[in-house]
Amino acid sequence: MKIDKLNLKRFGKLDKFELGFDQGINLIKGDNEAGKSTLVEALTCALYDDPRSQRKELKEKTSWGFQKDFEMKLDFEAEGQSFSLEKNFDNGFLRLSKKSTGENWEERNKVEDIVNQSIGIPSKEFFYATACVQQDEMTRLDSSIEAIKDKLESLVTGGEDKVKASTVIEDLKERLQELKKIGTRNLGVIQKLQKDRDELIYELDKVRNQNNKIKESRSQLTEILSNLKKDKSQVEIKKELLEKAEQAARLEEKQREFEERFHDLSSRIKQTQQSERAVRKLREESTKYIAVNKEDKDKVDELEAKLKFLEEKRLGLVKEEEELKNVIIACSPSKSLKIFTLSSFFLSLLLLPFAIFLKPLLWAGIALSFALFILLGFRLYTRKNEKHFYLRQIEQKKIRFQELDKDTYELTGCLKNILKKYDLVSSQVLRENYEHYRNIEREIKNELSRYEGWLGGRNAREMENELKEVTKELALWDEKAKDIERYLLKREDFLGLQKEVRDLEENKRSLEDKSIALKKELEMAESGVELEASLEERLEQTEGTLGELKRKIEVYEITLECLEEARKKVIDSSAGTLEEETSRLLKQITNGKYDKVRFDKNSFRFEIYSDELKGWVDPQRNLSRGTLDQIYLACRIALLNLISEDKKPVVIMDDPFVTFDKHRRENALKLLKTLSKKYQILLLTCHDFYDGYEDRLIELPE
Amino acid sequence: MVKILHTADIHLGAKFSGLGRGGDRLRAHLKKTFMRIIDLALEGKVDLLLIAGDLFNSNQVSKTSLGFALGEISRLGKINVCLIPGTHDCYDSYSVYRNIPPDIFPSNLHILVDEEKPFVYFEDFNLMVYGKGNKSSRSKERPLPILNDKIKPRYNIALAHGSLQVLSKSQEDDHPITPDDIEKSGFDYIALGHWHSLQEVCEKPRAFYSGSPEQLKFGEKGAGNILIVELEDNYTKVERIRTGELKWEEIELSAEKFRNPSEILREIEKHKGENNILRVNLKGDKRISGIDNLSEIEEILADHFLYLEIVDQTQNYLEELCSKKFPSHTVAGQFLRIIEERAAEEKDKGKYQEAKALGYLLLSGEKDFKDENR
């Protein structure tokens, strides 16, 4: 690429400014503040900026005191074609024309495409990083080889000169780590958000549950209250039925009671009447009998018993007399005894004369007969005595007979008196009369006591009245029962209804209890939808932030991965080319003294092969400052070649060697001269060091 | 003459999606609005306050909020309040209007939910208010009550919460009210609720949507009013009173116009106000302004707004970044190529687009690029 001409209107210090450029070194000289930097800015702006952009930094470029923003026109050549690029930052006009064909492009993308293709560097940042060597850039590399190494890496990285891919990668890693950090006391960003979110979810869940429970309770309460209403009316209906049934039952009871009393009274009256009749009959019967006094009857009994006794006694006496007579008869000495006694006596006397014979036997006989005579004689004597004794006794008995008879006569007289009193024939009849009469009397008494029993303490009239009363009552209750009778229930039905009412009431009570409990619960319940809404809003927000952060992490991760891969690929592929190109340029600059450079792909340290030392050497230790400058320049140009892919962009150098000593500067300028064969170089300075090396000298007006 | 205050759709306890912690403040503000309505009723010495549905945003009202609302109503003393459940606080089985403890139920409140007797009569004014609260959030049932011809008070007023079937967008199951229903209804005034914007629906009889007394979201025009209705025998005067204090504003700012964060802060500050809910859609490229932490700006200005939200809609101008422009020998070139390759296989291209821009910016030495969450 070769820039031919630049026209500027209202661009900073440069208004209505026109400048032409040649191939080779264009030495642009001007004092400080003459507008060298403005010129560089104008050039990059013409090459890269979009005239429609509203960015402040661009708007600020307009010369002071002008309403309208700046305009610019750049004529350049690329691949043998001449172009003219016009940009008006005031109205956003953009046009690129190809001089040879007269073609025009106004569409931004198309224009940018052609311009970028011509320059070979895709963005302003890249341009500054490669083709534009800033003031003091070389100076800043003085301090150490590390700086050069970093610079080289950043150049390979292809971003702005201060940025290294490795730093970017580290930075990204650090950011990711920071985001993903999980700490115990100092929580990581995500961790904290997640914790917040989890807490919110927990809270929300709690509140929602509570709310749902309340909702449920409310619903339940509504249902319960409606059920309660139904139940209440049901209870009332059933209760009324039950009450009526009870009433009917009570009435029936009363009815029955009166009926019973009625029957009782009726039967009692009947019974009393019967009793009365029976008594009458008995009384009638009793008239048939004589009412014998009990004393009389007893007396009669006593008398009779005495008589009987006397009779018995008399009979005994008779018997005894009889017996006595018999005994007397028995006791009177029999004729045989008398004969025997006399005989014995006579015998003994007869024998006694024989006793002179003294014959024993005769003696014995005489003794025996005498003895017998004594004996029989004694017997006869005692019998005569006995007979006298018994005869006396009979005499006595006869006296007693007389006494007995006397008694009996008296007694019989008494008896007869009594019988006479009652005009009765015998004591037997008297006794019969007495018994009959007494029996009837007893029966009457019994009947009367029964009668009293039937009356039960009342008199017959009272009872009659009572019956009348009861009959009346009964009729009244019957009347009363008429209306309510139909409510009367069978026992089991009544019990069933009773149970039903009880159950219903139980149910009612339990529903009431429940409704009270629910009401209380609802009364106690706080929370509500506000808290839920508040938590939901906060959760939404937290989740939103968390989502953004997570997305950010993902983006970071993608960026990081791609960057690492890109860095590895670029270093792998470009290090070789860079080594080659740098070696070639270095050989050219050092007149063949050094011709080999190699880069470590990871650390980006570089080494130089020294023929003198026959080996790879650490440039910092073994090479002079000037040589290092040469190597850096060689690297930078090699990189430019690499990036621009032989598009040969314009190279801008803003006083690059200002702090170099004379010797170093001369070497550098030699290199620049060599480079200028290939690249158009714009060398800006306020010094005279470069005089003589230029192909065209441009002096900026003061 | 009878003087009536007509309001609806107060939505106490509403959820404000997307407003984060601002929601709490807004809910508190709604309570304030309701208090203001009560004050207006007292100051204006109205005879009747009508709430045409959606007093609460939900049936799940906390004890405090219910106590608050009922307390405010009882503050009206002898001024009667007629209320119907709307769509949000419909009269379902767990309705907030069921089983309110008698000790906190104001004697001047009449909740019209009885199907058998959908009216309440006020002898002092010879006035009848009809209303049958909505029983579910959605229903095809017509919410407009039917006038009972047998009872002839001097004034008949209807309360209804539903959507007027005039626009093609009205849904059948959104408690439909047809203009025909209104015209033939025979009421003297119909107080409508459900639409949040004030709107006159019919001239004879006069039917109005009072709209919400406070705007509840962005772009809800016409909200923030109540109506004072004066009924006379042949004349009905309807007057609007502004109650809305909230200012819902959505602005668009181009980040490129600002050189630094404080400039943008100053710009946003111009819209400040204690009742302002501001959403700033930040567009353009924010790199130049150096705004890297929008939440910081939000935090700084938080006290000047009821709620402030800055939505980052900045477009990275590097989105059109194309690998072709960059030599493959450079990390940037290589990076762009790799990421483009990967993105082609991915569904979520946005992530790769972001990664691409991020990587490029980092490689270009975007020094001001800071992590917002650091």
Tab-separated table of C-alpha atoms in Angstrom, chain A residues 54-57 60 108-109 112-113 116 122-123 125-126 156-160 163 165 168 171-172 174-175 179 189 211-212 215 218-219 221-222 225 522-530 533-534 536-538 540-541 549 551-552 554-556 558-559 561-563 565-567 569-570 574 642-643 645, chain B residues 13-21 23-24 27 31 58-66 93-96 98-99 101 256-259 263 288 307 317 320 324-335 338-339 342 348 350-352 354-355 358-360 362-365 369-374:
chain	number	residue	atom	x	y	z
A	54	GLN	CA	-21.169	9.404	17.297
A	55	ARG	CA	-18.304	8.558	19.616
A	56	LYS	CA	-17.176	11.436	21.684
A	57	GLU	CA	-13.514	10.792	21.147
A	60	GLU	CA	-13.630	15.885	19.904
A	108	ARG	CA	-19.599	0.898	4.945
A	109	ASN	CA	-18.853	-2.822	5.019
A	112	GLU	CA	-14.012	-1.219	5.002
A	113	ASP	CA	-13.354	-4.513	3.261
A	116	ASN	CA	-8.547	-3.329	5.058
A	122	PRO	CA	-7.754	-5.387	10.101
A	123	SER	CA	-8.115	-2.856	12.859
A	125	GLU	CA	-5.513	-1.391	17.310
A	126	PHE	CA	-3.587	-3.860	15.218
A	156	VAL	CA	2.619	-12.179	18.046
A	157	THR	CA	-0.558	-12.154	20.023
A	158	GLY	CA	-1.584	-9.550	17.550
A	159	GLY	CA	-3.359	-7.193	19.862
A	160	GLU	CA	-2.335	-3.841	21.090
A	163	VAL	CA	-1.325	-6.846	25.618
A	165	ALA	CA	-2.316	-13.297	25.144
A	168	VAL	CA	-5.176	-11.999	29.005
A	171	ASP	CA	-6.541	-12.408	33.777
A	172	LEU	CA	-9.509	-14.372	32.549
A	174	GLU	CA	-8.352	-15.068	37.692
A	175	ARG	CA	-11.743	-13.568	36.976
A	179	LEU	CA	-16.488	-15.678	40.278
A	189	VAL	CA	-19.829	-14.033	44.162
A	211	ASN	CA	-50.337	-19.347	52.293
A	212	ASN	CA	-51.569	-22.567	50.800
A	215	LYS	CA	-56.018	-20.999	51.584
A	218	ARG	CA	-60.239	-20.809	54.399
A	219	SER	CA	-61.734	-23.199	51.936
A	221	LEU	CA	-63.871	-23.130	56.882
A	222	THR	CA	-66.269	-22.148	54.135
A	225	LEU	CA	-69.730	-23.410	57.811
A	522	LEU	CA	-56.758	-17.922	60.491
A	523	GLU	CA	-56.827	-15.152	62.982
A	524	MET	CA	-53.373	-16.088	64.140
A	525	ALA	CA	-52.009	-16.545	60.621
A	526	GLU	CA	-49.876	-13.739	59.317
A	527	SER	CA	-47.846	-13.970	56.119
A	528	GLY	CA	-50.094	-13.424	53.125
A	529	VAL	CA	-49.418	-12.703	49.564
A	530	GLU	CA	-47.432	-9.514	50.063
A	533	ALA	CA	-44.746	-11.277	46.243
A	534	SER	CA	-41.837	-9.556	47.906
A	536	GLU	CA	-40.774	-13.704	44.563
A	537	GLU	CA	-39.585	-10.348	43.328
A	538	ARG	CA	-36.324	-10.710	45.179
A	540	GLU	CA	-36.541	-13.172	40.433
A	541	GLN	CA	-33.907	-10.529	40.792
A	549	LEU	CA	-23.358	-14.340	36.113
A	551	ARG	CA	-23.836	-16.822	31.480
A	552	LYS	CA	-20.903	-14.563	32.033
A	554	GLU	CA	-19.867	-19.504	30.358
A	555	VAL	CA	-18.797	-16.651	28.125
A	556	TYR	CA	-15.542	-16.346	30.035
A	558	ILE	CA	-15.591	-20.074	26.059
A	559	THR	CA	-13.347	-17.056	25.639
A	561	GLU	CA	-10.741	-21.930	25.961
A	562	CYS	CA	-10.664	-20.338	22.538
A	563	LEU	CA	-7.942	-17.930	23.563
A	565	GLU	CA	-6.272	-22.730	21.785
A	566	ALA	CA	-5.643	-19.728	19.560
A	567	ARG	CA	-2.514	-18.795	21.416
A	569	LYS	CA	-1.954	-22.512	17.455
A	570	VAL	CA	-0.485	-19.116	16.647
A	574	SER	CA	4.023	-18.365	13.612
A	642	LEU	CA	3.556	-11.996	8.937
A	643	ILE	CA	0.389	-10.130	9.786
A	645	GLU	CA	0.680	-11.171	4.537
B	13	GLY	CA	-50.501	-6.305	47.850
B	14	ALA	CA	-49.787	-6.484	44.127
B	15	LYS	CA	-46.696	-8.242	42.907
B	16	PHE	CA	-44.350	-6.149	40.828
B	17	SER	CA	-42.482	-8.524	38.685
B	18	GLY	CA	-39.054	-7.398	37.710
B	19	LEU	CA	-38.875	-4.554	40.192
B	20	GLY	CA	-36.901	-6.493	42.774
B	21	ARG	CA	-36.834	-4.718	46.099
B	23	GLY	CA	-41.898	-4.055	44.993
B	24	ASP	CA	-42.064	-3.532	48.729
B	27	ARG	CA	-46.937	-2.052	47.845
B	31	LYS	CA	-51.656	1.412	50.885
B	58	SER	CA	-55.228	-11.675	45.706
B	59	ASN	CA	-57.416	-13.575	48.078
B	60	GLN	CA	-54.400	-14.382	50.156
B	61	VAL	CA	-54.313	-11.212	52.110
B	62	SER	CA	-52.260	-11.002	55.242
B	63	LYS	CA	-53.970	-10.236	58.502
B	64	THR	CA	-52.191	-6.899	58.638
B	65	SER	CA	-53.327	-5.850	55.187
B	66	LEU	CA	-56.884	-6.933	55.776
B	93	SER	CA	-64.167	-20.750	48.554
B	94	TYR	CA	-61.128	-19.124	50.103
B	95	SER	CA	-62.118	-15.583	49.415
B	96	VAL	CA	-60.727	-12.920	51.699
B	98	ARG	CA	-65.465	-14.801	53.703
B	99	ASN	CA	-65.539	-15.260	57.434
B	101	PRO	CA	-64.156	-11.793	62.148
B	256	GLU	CA	-21.920	6.928	23.286
B	257	LYS	CA	-23.088	10.434	24.113
B	258	PHE	CA	-21.461	10.283	27.512
B	259	ARG	CA	-17.787	10.577	28.219
B	263	GLU	CA	-22.312	12.280	32.969
B	288	ILE	CA	-16.374	5.054	25.448
B	307	TYR	CA	-37.361	2.407	41.822
B	317	TYR	CA	-20.122	-2.676	17.815
B	320	GLU	CA	-19.836	-7.648	13.194
B	324	LYS	CA	-11.597	-12.901	7.651
B	325	LYS	CA	-10.230	-9.435	8.357
B	326	PHE	CA	-7.642	-10.776	10.753
B	327	PRO	CA	-4.574	-12.705	9.718
B	328	SER	CA	-4.537	-16.243	11.026
B	329	HIS	CA	-0.972	-15.737	12.308
B	330	THR	CA	-2.236	-13.605	15.107
B	331	VAL	CA	-3.858	-14.852	18.264
B	332	ALA	CA	-6.782	-12.534	17.614
B	333	GLY	CA	-7.225	-13.888	14.094
B	334	GLN	CA	-6.916	-17.426	15.297
B	335	PHE	CA	-9.210	-16.788	18.235
B	338	ILE	CA	-11.906	-20.837	16.474
B	339	ILE	CA	-14.837	-19.125	18.066
B	342	ARG	CA	-17.522	-23.398	17.495
B	348	ASP	CA	-26.834	-20.307	21.717
B	350	GLY	CA	-25.271	-15.145	21.551
B	351	LYS	CA	-22.888	-16.559	24.098
B	352	TYR	CA	-20.240	-17.062	21.426
B	354	GLU	CA	-20.234	-12.236	23.542
B	355	ALA	CA	-17.189	-14.414	24.012
B	358	LEU	CA	-14.824	-10.135	24.990
B	359	GLY	CA	-11.783	-11.983	23.685
B	360	TYR	CA	-11.211	-9.395	21.049
B	362	LEU	CA	-9.164	-8.163	25.889
B	363	LEU	CA	-6.658	-8.758	23.147
B	364	SER	CA	-7.009	-5.159	22.020
B	365	GLY	CA	-6.010	-4.106	25.496
B	369	PHE	CA	-12.987	-3.377	30.816
B	370	LYS	CA	-13.764	-4.290	34.352
B	371	ASP	CA	-15.707	-7.062	35.842
B	372	GLU	CA	-19.003	-5.604	36.998
B	373	ASN	CA	-19.201	-7.951	39.871
B	374	ARG	CA	-15.782	-7.517	41.215
